[in-house]
């Protein structure tokens, strides 16, 4: 049982749970009245920022408690908890927006592509740049990075490029049978990867030089293991409810104000990627590049390997079609990003130039959203 001083410390540390709970109560009680104000640009901005920050803050808390569990359980199990929690948030967020207003068949594709671009270019670039700014080079386990990319490259190609070269009844898109095959392939490859990551090749995802400092991190999070587990579940529940409330402002912004449809996917991706980006950059600054590699490559892999099949199942259940194939210049950006990632992680060492190149590609992706 926790003593009173521990409860007081816990309450001060988890102050954001009060903001999330009050926000949830406000929209549970007065949601219809608040959403009735969306036609006013001022209130649209206020409501969107209010909900966006509440969801983001709760997602950051999810990552914080997942990190605590990571320190207690060790790699790769800690990173696995983190990626599964974030993937769950992503699936709930996409489903909420899809179910509200007019159907947006490209939302899954736009979110998936945005996550890949934000993580493999923005997050990787920032992590490598900040880490290399303090050290000339950083090292990671080459075998682990190759294992991640060996699964990411085929799944990304099958999910976002190959649909453009098939010929279904309604044009270049996967048929129901092809979507089913893709779902089984994605889950199957991800399952095999998990067996490798947590079994005989666990050492691929661990840097022995980081293990020496693990006892210090574990000492910072001593206490009952159930505390971070319970708080992780509470924050996940708050995120699920709040992200459903975020759907109407996003839907109004895209459909009524005619904003680029891809921006909906960018918003979803930012909610998913920002908490992990913070963890990855912190790890890189602390010279724990292997931890950063596990976070951003693991996040991309779980997004493609788990989110895609989950959304395909939800699409068939709800009757909302899903378009996966990228359009315009996006396939080129995806191929370029995957090729650059393979080059970046091909030597087991990273430096400043690699981070800068990834960030340039991220800027190019963001600018192209408004040009296509």
PDB file of N, CA and C in Angstrom, residues 253-310:
ATOM      1  N   UNK A 253     -12.920  21.065 -40.606  1.00  0.00           N
ATOM      2  CA  UNK A 253     -11.807  21.801 -41.210  1.00  0.00           C
ATOM      3  C   UNK A 253     -11.535  21.318 -42.633  1.00  0.00           C
ATOM      4  N   UNK A 254     -11.602  19.993 -42.843  1.00  0.00           N
ATOM      5  CA  UNK A 254     -11.274  19.432 -44.154  1.00  0.00           C
ATOM      6  C   UNK A 254     -12.447  19.540 -45.122  1.00  0.00           C
ATOM      7  N   UNK A 255     -13.650  19.175 -44.675  1.00  0.00           N
ATOM      8  CA  UNK A 255     -14.785  19.100 -45.584  1.00  0.00           C
ATOM      9  C   UNK A 255     -15.437  20.461 -45.826  1.00  0.00           C
ATOM     10  N   UNK A 256     -15.580  21.257 -44.791  1.00  0.00           N
ATOM     11  CA  UNK A 256     -16.281  22.533 -44.939  1.00  0.00           C
ATOM     12  C   UNK A 256     -15.348  23.629 -45.434  1.00  0.00           C
ATOM     13  N   UNK A 257     -14.140  23.688 -44.895  1.00  0.00           N
ATOM     14  CA  UNK A 257     -13.205  24.736 -45.273  1.00  0.00           C
ATOM     15  C   UNK A 257     -12.318  24.332 -46.458  1.00  0.00           C
ATOM     16  N   UNK A 258     -12.505  23.100 -46.965  1.00  0.00           N
ATOM     17  CA  UNK A 258     -11.800  22.629 -48.158  1.00  0.00           C
ATOM     18  C   UNK A 258     -10.275  22.657 -48.008  1.00  0.00           C
ATOM     19  N   UNK A 259      -9.806  22.300 -46.848  1.00  0.00           N
ATOM     20  CA  UNK A 259      -8.359  22.179 -46.646  1.00  0.00           C
ATOM     21  C   UNK A 259      -7.865  20.908 -47.333  1.00  0.00           C
ATOM     22  N   UNK A 260      -6.563  20.794 -47.638  1.00  0.00           N
ATOM     23  CA  UNK A 260      -6.047  19.555 -48.238  1.00  0.00           C
ATOM     24  C   UNK A 260      -6.396  18.343 -47.394  1.00  0.00           C
ATOM     25  N   UNK A 261      -6.940  17.309 -48.045  1.00  0.00           N
ATOM     26  CA  UNK A 261      -7.368  16.123 -47.307  1.00  0.00           C
ATOM     27  C   UNK A 261      -6.214  15.473 -46.554  1.00  0.00           C
ATOM     28  N   UNK A 262      -4.993  15.603 -47.089  1.00  0.00           N
ATOM     29  CA  UNK A 262      -3.829  14.990 -46.445  1.00  0.00           C
ATOM     30  C   UNK A 262      -3.545  15.579 -45.074  1.00  0.00           C
ATOM     31  N   UNK A 263      -4.057  16.793 -44.795  1.00  0.00           N
ATOM     32  CA  UNK A 263      -3.807  17.412 -43.493  1.00  0.00           C
ATOM     33  C   UNK A 263      -4.458  16.619 -42.362  1.00  0.00           C
ATOM     34  N   UNK A 264      -5.565  15.938 -42.661  1.00  0.00           N
ATOM     35  CA  UNK A 264      -6.178  15.097 -41.636  1.00  0.00           C
ATOM     36  C   UNK A 264      -5.233  13.991 -41.208  1.00  0.00           C
ATOM     37  N   UNK A 265      -4.559  13.375 -42.176  1.00  0.00           N
ATOM     38  CA  UNK A 265      -3.577  12.357 -41.850  1.00  0.00           C
ATOM     39  C   UNK A 265      -2.388  12.920 -41.109  1.00  0.00           C
ATOM     40  N   UNK A 266      -1.985  14.156 -41.448  1.00  0.00           N
ATOM     41  CA  UNK A 266      -0.855  14.788 -40.769  1.00  0.00           C
ATOM     42  C   UNK A 266      -1.183  15.027 -39.294  1.00  0.00           C
ATOM     43  N   UNK A 267      -2.405  15.496 -39.020  1.00  0.00           N
ATOM     44  CA  UNK A 267      -2.818  15.737 -37.629  1.00  0.00           C
ATOM     45  C   UNK A 267      -2.779  14.432 -36.836  1.00  0.00           C
ATOM     46  N   UNK A 268      -3.327  13.356 -37.422  1.00  0.00           N
ATOM     47  CA  UNK A 268      -3.306  12.063 -36.752  1.00  0.00           C
ATOM     48  C   UNK A 268      -1.860  11.603 -36.514  1.00  0.00           C
ATOM     49  N   UNK A 269      -1.018  11.796 -37.525  1.00  0.00           N
ATOM     50  CA  UNK A 269       0.373  11.353 -37.409  1.00  0.00           C
ATOM     51  C   UNK A 269       1.126  12.134 -36.347  1.00  0.00           C
ATOM     52  N   UNK A 270       0.854  13.435 -36.244  1.00  0.00           N
ATOM     53  CA  UNK A 270       1.528  14.251 -35.226  1.00  0.00           C
ATOM     54  C   UNK A 270       1.163  13.758 -33.829  1.00  0.00           C
ATOM     55  N   UNK A 271      -0.117  13.442 -33.625  1.00  0.00           N
ATOM     56  CA  UNK A 271      -0.543  12.926 -32.324  1.00  0.00           C
ATOM     57  C   UNK A 271       0.178  11.621 -31.990  1.00  0.00           C
ATOM     58  N   UNK A 272       0.397  10.802 -33.022  1.00  0.00           N
ATOM     59  CA  UNK A 272       1.036   9.509 -32.799  1.00  0.00           C
ATOM     60  C   UNK A 272       2.541   9.641 -32.647  1.00  0.00           C
ATOM     61  N   UNK A 273       3.157  10.463 -33.517  1.00  0.00           N
ATOM     62  CA  UNK A 273       4.620  10.482 -33.604  1.00  0.00           C
ATOM     63  C   UNK A 273       5.287  11.394 -32.575  1.00  0.00           C
ATOM     64  N   UNK A 274       4.614  12.466 -32.152  1.00  0.00           N
ATOM     65  CA  UNK A 274       5.255  13.437 -31.258  1.00  0.00           C
ATOM     66  C   UNK A 274       5.749  12.817 -29.953  1.00  0.00           C
ATOM     67  N   UNK A 275       4.913  12.025 -29.252  1.00  0.00           N
ATOM     68  CA  UNK A 275       5.429  11.442 -28.000  1.00  0.00           C
ATOM     69  C   UNK A 275       6.652  10.566 -28.224  1.00  0.00           C
ATOM     70  N   UNK A 276       6.629   9.761 -29.286  1.00  0.00           N
ATOM     71  CA  UNK A 276       7.777   8.907 -29.556  1.00  0.00           C
ATOM     72  C   UNK A 276       8.982   9.722 -29.997  1.00  0.00           C
ATOM     73  N   UNK A 277       8.731  10.820 -30.723  1.00  0.00           N
ATOM     74  CA  UNK A 277       9.839  11.682 -31.155  1.00  0.00           C
ATOM     75  C   UNK A 277      10.577  12.243 -29.955  1.00  0.00           C
ATOM     76  N   UNK A 278       9.843  12.647 -28.937  1.00  0.00           N
ATOM     77  CA  UNK A 278      10.474  13.187 -27.737  1.00  0.00           C
ATOM     78  C   UNK A 278      11.344  12.128 -27.062  1.00  0.00           C
ATOM     79  N   UNK A 279      10.814  10.903 -26.961  1.00  0.00           N
ATOM     80  CA  UNK A 279      11.595   9.820 -26.347  1.00  0.00           C
ATOM     81  C   UNK A 279      12.834   9.505 -27.162  1.00  0.00           C
ATOM     82  N   UNK A 280      12.698   9.495 -28.497  1.00  0.00           N
ATOM     83  CA  UNK A 280      13.829   9.159 -29.359  1.00  0.00           C
ATOM     84  C   UNK A 280      14.922  10.217 -29.277  1.00  0.00           C
ATOM     85  N   UNK A 281      14.534  11.496 -29.285  1.00  0.00           N
ATOM     86  CA  UNK A 281      15.524  12.575 -29.215  1.00  0.00           C
ATOM     87  C   UNK A 281      16.229  12.562 -27.861  1.00  0.00           C
ATOM     88  N   UNK A 282      15.473  12.345 -26.791  1.00  0.00           N
ATOM     89  CA  UNK A 282      16.093  12.269 -25.464  1.00  0.00           C
ATOM     90  C   UNK A 282      17.111  11.135 -25.398  1.00  0.00           C
ATOM     91  N   UNK A 283      16.751   9.984 -25.968  1.00  0.00           N
ATOM     92  CA  UNK A 283      17.669   8.855 -25.958  1.00  0.00           C
ATOM     93  C   UNK A 283      18.921   9.161 -26.767  1.00  0.00           C
ATOM     94  N   UNK A 284      18.754   9.836 -27.901  1.00  0.00           N
ATOM     95  CA  UNK A 284      19.905  10.173 -28.729  1.00  0.00           C
ATOM     96  C   UNK A 284      20.822  11.167 -28.025  1.00  0.00           C
ATOM     97  N   UNK A 285      20.246  12.153 -27.359  1.00  0.00           N
ATOM     98  CA  UNK A 285      21.048  13.129 -26.615  1.00  0.00           C
ATOM     99  C   UNK A 285      21.841  12.441 -25.506  1.00  0.00           C
ATOM    100  N   UNK A 286      21.235  11.430 -24.888  1.00  0.00           N
ATOM    101  CA  UNK A 286      21.907  10.685 -23.817  1.00  0.00           C
ATOM    102  C   UNK A 286      22.876   9.641 -24.368  1.00  0.00           C
ATOM    103  N   UNK A 287      23.097   9.648 -25.702  1.00  0.00           N
ATOM    104  CA  UNK A 287      23.997   8.712 -26.372  1.00  0.00           C
ATOM    105  C   UNK A 287      23.493   7.276 -26.297  1.00  0.00           C
ATOM    106  N   UNK A 288      22.173   7.119 -26.273  1.00  0.00           N
ATOM    107  CA  UNK A 288      21.536   5.806 -26.335  1.00  0.00           C
ATOM    108  C   UNK A 288      20.871   5.671 -27.702  1.00  0.00           C
ATOM    109  N   UNK A 289      21.678   5.675 -28.754  1.00  0.00           N
ATOM    110  CA  UNK A 289      21.129   5.667 -30.107  1.00  0.00           C
ATOM    111  C   UNK A 289      20.368   4.382 -30.391  1.00  0.00           C
ATOM    112  N   UNK A 290      20.788   3.266 -29.814  1.00  0.00           N
ATOM    113  CA  UNK A 290      20.065   2.020 -30.051  1.00  0.00           C
ATOM    114  C   UNK A 290      18.631   2.118 -29.562  1.00  0.00           C
ATOM    115  N   UNK A 291      18.435   2.795 -28.445  1.00  0.00           N
ATOM    116  CA  UNK A 291      17.080   3.017 -27.937  1.00  0.00           C
ATOM    117  C   UNK A 291      16.289   3.858 -28.939  1.00  0.00           C
ATOM    118  N   UNK A 292      16.911   4.893 -29.520  1.00  0.00           N
ATOM    119  CA  UNK A 292      16.242   5.716 -30.529  1.00  0.00           C
ATOM    120  C   UNK A 292      15.876   4.891 -31.755  1.00  0.00           C
ATOM    121  N   UNK A 293      16.815   4.059 -32.213  1.00  0.00           N
ATOM    122  CA  UNK A 293      16.556   3.214 -33.383  1.00  0.00           C
ATOM    123  C   UNK A 293      15.384   2.283 -33.112  1.00  0.00           C
ATOM    124  N   UNK A 294      15.349   1.678 -31.926  1.00  0.00           N
ATOM    125  CA  UNK A 294      14.240   0.796 -31.572  1.00  0.00           C
ATOM    126  C   UNK A 294      12.915   1.539 -31.583  1.00  0.00           C
ATOM    127  N   UNK A 295      12.932   2.802 -31.151  1.00  0.00           N
ATOM    128  CA  UNK A 295      11.686   3.570 -31.081  1.00  0.00           C
ATOM    129  C   UNK A 295      11.192   3.942 -32.467  1.00  0.00           C
ATOM    130  N   UNK A 296      12.040   4.624 -33.287  1.00  0.00           N
ATOM    131  CA  UNK A 296      11.466   5.117 -34.543  1.00  0.00           C
ATOM    132  C   UNK A 296      11.293   4.021 -35.593  1.00  0.00           C
ATOM    133  N   UNK A 297      12.198   3.059 -35.693  1.00  0.00           N
ATOM    134  CA  UNK A 297      11.974   1.979 -36.653  1.00  0.00           C
ATOM    135  C   UNK A 297      10.880   1.031 -36.169  1.00  0.00           C
ATOM    136  N   UNK A 298      10.819   0.799 -34.858  1.00  0.00           N
ATOM    137  CA  UNK A 298       9.751  -0.033 -34.315  1.00  0.00           C
ATOM    138  C   UNK A 298       8.389   0.602 -34.488  1.00  0.00           C
ATOM    139  N   UNK A 299       8.326   1.926 -34.388  1.00  0.00           N
ATOM    140  CA  UNK A 299       7.060   2.627 -34.568  1.00  0.00           C
ATOM    141  C   UNK A 299       6.560   2.512 -35.999  1.00  0.00           C
ATOM    142  N   UNK A 300       7.461   2.699 -36.967  1.00  0.00           N
ATOM    143  CA  UNK A 300       7.074   2.571 -38.375  1.00  0.00           C
ATOM    144  C   UNK A 300       6.609   1.149 -38.671  1.00  0.00           C
ATOM    145  N   UNK A 301       7.348   0.173 -38.166  1.00  0.00           N
ATOM    146  CA  UNK A 301       6.997  -1.221 -38.421  1.00  0.00           C
ATOM    147  C   UNK A 301       5.635  -1.575 -37.829  1.00  0.00           C
ATOM    148  N   UNK A 302       5.376  -1.139 -36.598  1.00  0.00           N
ATOM    149  CA  UNK A 302       4.085  -1.451 -35.979  1.00  0.00           C
ATOM    150  C   UNK A 302       2.948  -0.712 -36.671  1.00  0.00           C
ATOM    151  N   UNK A 303       3.217   0.500 -37.155  1.00  0.00           N
ATOM    152  CA  UNK A 303       2.185   1.247 -37.866  1.00  0.00           C
ATOM    153  C   UNK A 303       1.762   0.523 -39.139  1.00  0.00           C
ATOM    154  N   UNK A 304       2.752   0.047 -39.907  1.00  0.00           N
ATOM    155  CA  UNK A 304       2.422  -0.654 -41.150  1.00  0.00           C
ATOM    156  C   UNK A 304       1.924  -2.071 -40.863  1.00  0.00           C
ATOM    157  N   UNK A 305       2.616  -2.764 -39.967  1.00  0.00           N
ATOM    158  CA  UNK A 305       2.297  -4.166 -39.731  1.00  0.00           C
ATOM    159  C   UNK A 305       1.031  -4.404 -38.945  1.00  0.00           C
ATOM    160  N   UNK A 306       0.604  -3.439 -38.121  1.00  0.00           N
ATOM    161  CA  UNK A 306      -0.581  -3.630 -37.294  1.00  0.00           C
ATOM    162  C   UNK A 306      -1.726  -2.691 -37.664  1.00  0.00           C
ATOM    163  N   UNK A 307      -1.411  -1.406 -37.929  1.00  0.00           N
ATOM    164  CA  UNK A 307      -2.470  -0.448 -38.227  1.00  0.00           C
ATOM    165  C   UNK A 307      -3.166  -0.775 -39.546  1.00  0.00           C
ATOM    166  N   UNK A 308      -2.396  -1.118 -40.573  1.00  0.00           N
ATOM    167  CA  UNK A 308      -2.997  -1.417 -41.878  1.00  0.00           C
ATOM    168  C   UNK A 308      -3.988  -2.581 -41.790  1.00  0.00           C
ATOM    169  N   UNK A 309      -3.598  -3.747 -41.256  1.00  0.00           N
ATOM    170  CA  UNK A 309      -4.600  -4.826 -41.163  1.00  0.00           C
ATOM    171  C   UNK A 309      -5.776  -4.478 -40.265  1.00  0.00           C
ATOM    172  N   UNK A 310      -5.514  -3.751 -39.168  1.00  0.00           N
ATOM    173  CA  UNK A 310      -6.618  -3.367 -38.286  1.00  0.00           C
ATOM    174  C   UNK A 310      -7.615  -2.474 -39.007  1.00  0.00           C
TER     175      UNK A 310
END
